[in-house]
mmCIF file of C-alpha atoms in Angstrom:
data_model
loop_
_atom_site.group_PDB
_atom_site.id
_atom_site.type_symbol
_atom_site.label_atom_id
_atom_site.label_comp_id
_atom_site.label_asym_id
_atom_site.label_seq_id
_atom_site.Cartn_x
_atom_site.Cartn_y
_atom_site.Cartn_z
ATOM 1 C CA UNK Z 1 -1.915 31.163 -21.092
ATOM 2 C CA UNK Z 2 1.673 31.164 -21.223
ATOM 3 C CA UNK Z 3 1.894 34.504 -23.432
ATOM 4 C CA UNK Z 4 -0.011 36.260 -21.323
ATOM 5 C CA UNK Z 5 2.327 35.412 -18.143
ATOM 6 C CA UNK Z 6 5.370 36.287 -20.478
ATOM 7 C CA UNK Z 7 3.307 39.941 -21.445
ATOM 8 C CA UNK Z 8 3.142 40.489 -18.032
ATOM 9 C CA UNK Z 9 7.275 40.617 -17.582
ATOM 10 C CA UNK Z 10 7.663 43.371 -19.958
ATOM 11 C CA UNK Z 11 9.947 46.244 -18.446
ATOM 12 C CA UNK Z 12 11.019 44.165 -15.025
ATOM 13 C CA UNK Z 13 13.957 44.134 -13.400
ATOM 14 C CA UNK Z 14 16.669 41.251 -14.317
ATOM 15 C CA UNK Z 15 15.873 39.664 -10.699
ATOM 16 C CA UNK Z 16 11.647 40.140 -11.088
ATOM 17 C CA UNK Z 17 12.469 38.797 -14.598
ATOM 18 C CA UNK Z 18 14.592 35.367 -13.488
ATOM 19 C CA UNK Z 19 12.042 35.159 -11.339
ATOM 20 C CA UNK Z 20 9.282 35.037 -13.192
ATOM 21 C CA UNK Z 21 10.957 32.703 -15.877
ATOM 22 C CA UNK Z 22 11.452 30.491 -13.045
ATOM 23 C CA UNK Z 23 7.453 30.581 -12.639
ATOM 24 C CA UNK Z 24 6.994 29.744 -16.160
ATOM 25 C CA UNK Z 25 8.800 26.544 -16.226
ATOM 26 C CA UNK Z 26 7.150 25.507 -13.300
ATOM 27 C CA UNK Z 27 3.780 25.947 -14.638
ATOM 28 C CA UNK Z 28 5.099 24.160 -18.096
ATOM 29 C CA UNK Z 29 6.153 21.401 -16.265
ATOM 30 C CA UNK Z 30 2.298 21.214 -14.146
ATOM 31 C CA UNK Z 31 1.319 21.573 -17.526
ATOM 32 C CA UNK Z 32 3.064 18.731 -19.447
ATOM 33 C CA UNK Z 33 2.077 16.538 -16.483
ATOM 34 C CA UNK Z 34 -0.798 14.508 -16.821
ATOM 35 C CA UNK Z 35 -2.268 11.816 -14.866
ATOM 36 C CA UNK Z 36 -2.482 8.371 -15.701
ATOM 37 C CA UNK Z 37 -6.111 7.494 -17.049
ATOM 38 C CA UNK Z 38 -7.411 4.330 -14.761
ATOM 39 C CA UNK Z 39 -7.771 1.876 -17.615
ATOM 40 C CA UNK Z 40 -3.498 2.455 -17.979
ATOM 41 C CA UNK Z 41 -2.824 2.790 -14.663
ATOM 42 C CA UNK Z 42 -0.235 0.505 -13.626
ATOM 43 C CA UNK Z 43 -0.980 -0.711 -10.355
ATOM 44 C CA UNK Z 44 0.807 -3.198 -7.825
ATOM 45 C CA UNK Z 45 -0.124 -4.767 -4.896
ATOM 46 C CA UNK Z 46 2.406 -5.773 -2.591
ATOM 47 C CA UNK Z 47 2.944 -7.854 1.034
ATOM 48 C CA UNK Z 48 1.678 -11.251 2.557
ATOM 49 C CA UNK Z 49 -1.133 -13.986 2.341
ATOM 50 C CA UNK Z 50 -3.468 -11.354 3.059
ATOM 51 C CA UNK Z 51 -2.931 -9.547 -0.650
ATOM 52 C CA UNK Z 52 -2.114 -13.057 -1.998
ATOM 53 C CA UNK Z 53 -5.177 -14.931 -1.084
ATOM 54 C CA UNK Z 54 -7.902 -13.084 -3.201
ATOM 55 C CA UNK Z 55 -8.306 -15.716 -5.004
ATOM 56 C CA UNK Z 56 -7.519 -18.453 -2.757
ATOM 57 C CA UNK Z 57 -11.067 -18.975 -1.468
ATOM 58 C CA UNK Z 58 -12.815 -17.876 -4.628
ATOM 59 C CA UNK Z 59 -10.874 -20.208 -7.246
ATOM 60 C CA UNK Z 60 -8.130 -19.643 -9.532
ATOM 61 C CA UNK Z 61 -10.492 -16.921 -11.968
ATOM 62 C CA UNK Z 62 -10.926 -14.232 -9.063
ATOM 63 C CA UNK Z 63 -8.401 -11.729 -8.816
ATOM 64 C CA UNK Z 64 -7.396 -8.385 -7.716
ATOM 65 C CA UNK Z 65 -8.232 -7.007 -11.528
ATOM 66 C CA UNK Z 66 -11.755 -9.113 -11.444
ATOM 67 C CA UNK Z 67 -12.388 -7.971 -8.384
ATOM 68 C CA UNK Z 68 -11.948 -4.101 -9.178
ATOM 69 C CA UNK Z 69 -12.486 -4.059 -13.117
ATOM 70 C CA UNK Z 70 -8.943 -2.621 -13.614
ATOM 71 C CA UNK Z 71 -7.078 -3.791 -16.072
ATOM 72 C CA UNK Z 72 -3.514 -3.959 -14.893
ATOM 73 C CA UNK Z 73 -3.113 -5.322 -11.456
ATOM 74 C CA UNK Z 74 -0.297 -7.212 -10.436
ATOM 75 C CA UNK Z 75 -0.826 -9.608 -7.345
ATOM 76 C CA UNK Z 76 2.452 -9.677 -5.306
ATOM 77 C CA UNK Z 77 1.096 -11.008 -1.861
ATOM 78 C CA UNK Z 78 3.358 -13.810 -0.361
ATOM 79 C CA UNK Z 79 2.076 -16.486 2.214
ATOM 80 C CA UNK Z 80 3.868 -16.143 5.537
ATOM 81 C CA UNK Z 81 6.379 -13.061 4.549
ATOM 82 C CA UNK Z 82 7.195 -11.222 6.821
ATOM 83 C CA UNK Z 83 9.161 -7.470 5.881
ATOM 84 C CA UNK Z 84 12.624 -8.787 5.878
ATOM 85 C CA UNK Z 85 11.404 -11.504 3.148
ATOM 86 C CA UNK Z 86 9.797 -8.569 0.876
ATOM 87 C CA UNK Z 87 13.368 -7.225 1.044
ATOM 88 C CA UNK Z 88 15.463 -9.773 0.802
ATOM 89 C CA UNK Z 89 16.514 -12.184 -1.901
ATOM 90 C CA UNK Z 90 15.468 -16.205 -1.001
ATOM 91 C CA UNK Z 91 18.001 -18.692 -2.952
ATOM 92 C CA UNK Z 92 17.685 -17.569 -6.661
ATOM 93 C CA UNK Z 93 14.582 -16.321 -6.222
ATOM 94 C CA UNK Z 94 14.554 -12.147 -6.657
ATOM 95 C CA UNK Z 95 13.176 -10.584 -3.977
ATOM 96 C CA UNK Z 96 9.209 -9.270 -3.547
ATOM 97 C CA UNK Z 97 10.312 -5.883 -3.556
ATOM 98 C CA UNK Z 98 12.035 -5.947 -6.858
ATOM 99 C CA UNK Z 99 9.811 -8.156 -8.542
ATOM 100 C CA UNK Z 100 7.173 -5.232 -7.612
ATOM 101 C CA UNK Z 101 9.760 -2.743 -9.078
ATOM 102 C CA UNK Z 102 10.129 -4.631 -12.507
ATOM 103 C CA UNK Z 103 6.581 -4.832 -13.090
ATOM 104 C CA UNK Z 104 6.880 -0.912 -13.390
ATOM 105 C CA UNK Z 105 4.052 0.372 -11.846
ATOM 106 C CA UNK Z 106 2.721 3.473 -11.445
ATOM 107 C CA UNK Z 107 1.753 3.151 -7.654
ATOM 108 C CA UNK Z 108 2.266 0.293 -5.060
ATOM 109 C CA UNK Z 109 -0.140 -0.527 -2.511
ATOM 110 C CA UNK Z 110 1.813 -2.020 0.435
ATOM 111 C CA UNK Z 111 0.521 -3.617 2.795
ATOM 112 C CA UNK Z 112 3.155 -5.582 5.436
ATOM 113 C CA UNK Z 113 3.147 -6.981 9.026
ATOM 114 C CA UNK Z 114 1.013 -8.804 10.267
ATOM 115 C CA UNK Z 115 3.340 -12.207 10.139
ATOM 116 C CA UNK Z 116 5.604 -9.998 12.274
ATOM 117 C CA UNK Z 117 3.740 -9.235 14.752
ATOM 118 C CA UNK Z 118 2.449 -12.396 15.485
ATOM 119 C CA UNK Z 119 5.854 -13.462 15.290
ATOM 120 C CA UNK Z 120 6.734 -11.247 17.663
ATOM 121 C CA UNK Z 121 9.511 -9.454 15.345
ATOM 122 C CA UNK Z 122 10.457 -6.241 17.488
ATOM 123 C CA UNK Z 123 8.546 -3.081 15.842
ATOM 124 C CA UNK Z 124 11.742 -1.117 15.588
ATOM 125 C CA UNK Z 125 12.701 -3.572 13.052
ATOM 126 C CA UNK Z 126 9.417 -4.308 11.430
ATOM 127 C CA UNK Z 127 9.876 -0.231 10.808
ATOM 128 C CA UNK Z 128 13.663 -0.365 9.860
ATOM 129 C CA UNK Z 129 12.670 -2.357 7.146
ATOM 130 C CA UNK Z 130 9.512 -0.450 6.084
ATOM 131 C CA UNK Z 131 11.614 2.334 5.534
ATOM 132 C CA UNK Z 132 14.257 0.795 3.696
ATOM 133 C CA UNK Z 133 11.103 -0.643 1.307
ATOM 134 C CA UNK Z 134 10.023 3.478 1.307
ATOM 135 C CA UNK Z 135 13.642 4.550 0.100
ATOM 136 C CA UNK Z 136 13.837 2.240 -2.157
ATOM 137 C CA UNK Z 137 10.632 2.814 -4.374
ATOM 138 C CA UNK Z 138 10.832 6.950 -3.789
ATOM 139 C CA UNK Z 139 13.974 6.114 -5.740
ATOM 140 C CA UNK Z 140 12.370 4.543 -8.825
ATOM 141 C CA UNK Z 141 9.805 7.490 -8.839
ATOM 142 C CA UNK Z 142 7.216 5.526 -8.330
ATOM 143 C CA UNK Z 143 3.863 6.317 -6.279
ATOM 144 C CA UNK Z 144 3.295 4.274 -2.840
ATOM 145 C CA UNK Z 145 0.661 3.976 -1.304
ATOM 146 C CA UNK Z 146 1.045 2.009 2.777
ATOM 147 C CA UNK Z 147 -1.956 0.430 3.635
ATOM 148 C CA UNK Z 148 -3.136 -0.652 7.111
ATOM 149 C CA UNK Z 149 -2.083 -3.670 8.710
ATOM 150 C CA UNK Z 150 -5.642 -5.730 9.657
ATOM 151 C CA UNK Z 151 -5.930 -7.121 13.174
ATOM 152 C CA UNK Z 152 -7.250 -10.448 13.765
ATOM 153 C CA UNK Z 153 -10.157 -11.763 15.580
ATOM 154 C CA UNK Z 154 -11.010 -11.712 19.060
ATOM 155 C CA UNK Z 155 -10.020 -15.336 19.394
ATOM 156 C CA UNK Z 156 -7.476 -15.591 17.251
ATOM 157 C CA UNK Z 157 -4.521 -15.116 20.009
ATOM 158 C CA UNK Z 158 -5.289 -18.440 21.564
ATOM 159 C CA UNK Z 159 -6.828 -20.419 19.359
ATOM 160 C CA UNK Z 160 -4.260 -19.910 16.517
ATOM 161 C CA UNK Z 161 -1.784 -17.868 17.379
ATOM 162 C CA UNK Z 162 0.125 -19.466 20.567
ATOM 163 C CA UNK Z 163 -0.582 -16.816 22.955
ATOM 164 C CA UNK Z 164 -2.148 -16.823 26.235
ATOM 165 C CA UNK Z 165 -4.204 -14.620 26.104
ATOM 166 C CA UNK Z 166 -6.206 -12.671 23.286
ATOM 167 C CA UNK Z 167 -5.930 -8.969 22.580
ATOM 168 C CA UNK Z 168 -1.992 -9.203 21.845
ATOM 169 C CA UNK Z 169 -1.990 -8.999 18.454
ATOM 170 C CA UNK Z 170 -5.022 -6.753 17.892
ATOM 171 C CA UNK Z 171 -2.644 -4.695 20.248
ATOM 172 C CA UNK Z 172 0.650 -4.673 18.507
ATOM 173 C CA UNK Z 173 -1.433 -3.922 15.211
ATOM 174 C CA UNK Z 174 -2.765 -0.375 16.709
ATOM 175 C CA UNK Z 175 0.769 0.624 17.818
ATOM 176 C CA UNK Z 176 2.218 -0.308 14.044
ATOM 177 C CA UNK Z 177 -0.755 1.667 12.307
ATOM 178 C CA UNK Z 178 -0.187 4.266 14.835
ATOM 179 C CA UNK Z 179 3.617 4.356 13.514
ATOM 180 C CA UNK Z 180 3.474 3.760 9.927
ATOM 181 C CA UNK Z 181 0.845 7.004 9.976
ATOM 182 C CA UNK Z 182 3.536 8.810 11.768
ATOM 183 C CA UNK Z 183 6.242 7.637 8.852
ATOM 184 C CA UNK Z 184 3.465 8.422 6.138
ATOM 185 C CA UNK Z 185 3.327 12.224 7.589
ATOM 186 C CA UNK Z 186 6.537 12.756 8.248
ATOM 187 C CA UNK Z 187 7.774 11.034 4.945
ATOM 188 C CA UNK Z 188 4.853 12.191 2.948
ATOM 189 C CA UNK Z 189 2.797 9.607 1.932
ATOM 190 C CA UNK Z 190 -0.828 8.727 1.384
ATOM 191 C CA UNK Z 191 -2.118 6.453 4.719
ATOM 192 C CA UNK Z 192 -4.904 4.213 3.385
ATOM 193 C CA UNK Z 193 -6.725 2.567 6.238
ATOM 194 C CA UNK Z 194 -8.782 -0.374 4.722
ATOM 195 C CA UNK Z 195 -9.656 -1.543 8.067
ATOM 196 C CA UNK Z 196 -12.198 0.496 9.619
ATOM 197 C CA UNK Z 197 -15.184 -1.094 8.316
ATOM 198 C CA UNK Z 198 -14.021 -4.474 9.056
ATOM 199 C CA UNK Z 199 -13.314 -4.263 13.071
ATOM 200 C CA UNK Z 200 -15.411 -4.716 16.111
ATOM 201 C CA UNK Z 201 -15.558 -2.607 18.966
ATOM 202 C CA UNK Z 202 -12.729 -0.208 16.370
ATOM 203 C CA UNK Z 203 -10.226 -3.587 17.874
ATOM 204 C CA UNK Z 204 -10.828 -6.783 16.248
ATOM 205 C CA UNK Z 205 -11.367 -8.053 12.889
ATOM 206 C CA UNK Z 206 -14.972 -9.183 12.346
ATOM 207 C CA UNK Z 207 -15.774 -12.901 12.706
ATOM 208 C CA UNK Z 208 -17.660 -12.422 9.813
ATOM 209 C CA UNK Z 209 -15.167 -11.162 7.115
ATOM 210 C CA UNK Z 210 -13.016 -13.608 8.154
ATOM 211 C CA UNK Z 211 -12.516 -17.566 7.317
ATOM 212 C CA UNK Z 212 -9.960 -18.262 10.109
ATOM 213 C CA UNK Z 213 -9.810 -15.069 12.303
ATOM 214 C CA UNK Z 214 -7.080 -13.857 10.135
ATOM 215 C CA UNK Z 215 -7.742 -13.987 6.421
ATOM 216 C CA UNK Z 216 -10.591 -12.250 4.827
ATOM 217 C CA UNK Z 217 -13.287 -13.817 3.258
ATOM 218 C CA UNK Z 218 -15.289 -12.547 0.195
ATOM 219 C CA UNK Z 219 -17.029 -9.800 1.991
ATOM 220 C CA UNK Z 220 -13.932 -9.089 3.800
ATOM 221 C CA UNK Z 221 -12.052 -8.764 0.315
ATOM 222 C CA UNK Z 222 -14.862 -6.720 -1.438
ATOM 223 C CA UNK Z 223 -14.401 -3.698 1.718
ATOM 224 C CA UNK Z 224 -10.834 -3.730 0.848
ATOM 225 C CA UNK Z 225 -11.524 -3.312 -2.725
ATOM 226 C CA UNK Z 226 -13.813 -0.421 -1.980
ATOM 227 C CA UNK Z 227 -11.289 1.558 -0.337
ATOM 228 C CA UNK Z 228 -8.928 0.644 -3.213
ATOM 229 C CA UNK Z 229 -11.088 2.210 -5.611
ATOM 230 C CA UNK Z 230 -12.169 4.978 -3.916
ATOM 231 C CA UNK Z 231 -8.955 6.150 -3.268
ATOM 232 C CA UNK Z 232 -7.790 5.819 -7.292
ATOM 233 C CA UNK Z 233 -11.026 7.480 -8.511
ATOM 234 C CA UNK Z 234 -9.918 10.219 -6.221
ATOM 235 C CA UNK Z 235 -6.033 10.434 -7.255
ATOM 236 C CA UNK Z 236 -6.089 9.093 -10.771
#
């Protein structure tokens, strides 16, 4: 393929002939690249209780690499963190977000929030730090992948959550999704929404994916994993 480009810059002009050389490296380079086969693939998933309890309600043999038949998973969920604890070193502890970044991985699946929001950490911040976690891993050349935030359940607010009222939360989730797609287009990266099959009324989690109003349960977890897969197939 490539002689036949090169035949086709006999007799140009030095310009039309830089120029096409130019359009040879850039195909050898598309060339040389290959993607990762699935059974390699390097994968991590990143953020709170909700990525860390896949196995919490199953027993200690379920996880994210059971759950999906991948090989190479690496389960980097934290209970309670919020986004300035995925940044930030605790004691002598290295931080979530570097811990992600040793593993190596080929692509990170984020998914971050909800413990600020109900919280009530402002947004603007919640997003500050988001980006700082974008910068950081577009740095190590590494493929990221955000994932929505999940709302809780109808009754969650004031039963759980020490509000007055329900509907905050499910609320404050819309208007972060709503953001982090806005950072995703403008920064160029993939939006995976691994909500919409779990919410009622397109606003609150399902009762019946959950175990508290804010974890998922098994069926809760195997939607998730759906998406997951669906979107690998499709990029990997």
């Amino acid at each position: 393929m490539i002689k036949t480009i090169c035949s086709c810059f006999k007799g140009m002009s030095v310009g039309r002939l830089i120029m096409g050389i130019c359009l040879i490296v850039i195909f050898t380079s598309c060339e040389q690249k290959r993607k990762v086969p699935i059974a390699d693939l390097r994968i991590v998933m990143l953020g709170d209780s909700e990525t860390r309890r896949i196995n919490h309600y199953w027993g200690a043999d379920t996880n994210w690499n059971t759950l999906t038949g991948y090989k190479h998973i690496f389960n980097l969920g934290f209970d309670g963190y919020k986004t300035k604890e995925i940044l930030h070193y605790e004691l002598d502890t290295v931080a979530p977000l570097y811990l992600a970044l040793n593993k190596k991985p080929h692509v990170i699946f984020l998914m971050i929030g909800i413990n600020d929001i109900s919280q009530s950490t402002p947004l603007a911040e919640t997003l500050s730090n988001v980006r700082i976690m974008i910068d950081t891993i577009q740095k190590h050349q590494i493929d990221l992948v955000i994932q929505s935030v999940i709302p809780t359940t109808d009754s969650y607010d004031v039963q759980y959550g020490g509000f007055p009222e329900n509907g905050v939360i499910a609320k404050r989730v819309k208007e972060m999704n709503d953001s982090l797609k806005r950072i995703c287009i403008s920064r160029k990266i993939p939006f995976l929404n691994v909500q919409s099959r779990m919410l009622v009324s397109n606003t609150y989690l399902n009762d019946a994916l959950s175990v508290d109003g804010i974890h998922l349960n098994y069926k809760g977890y195997v939607i998730w994993k759906d998406c997951l897969k669906k979107y690998i197939s499709t990029h990997y």
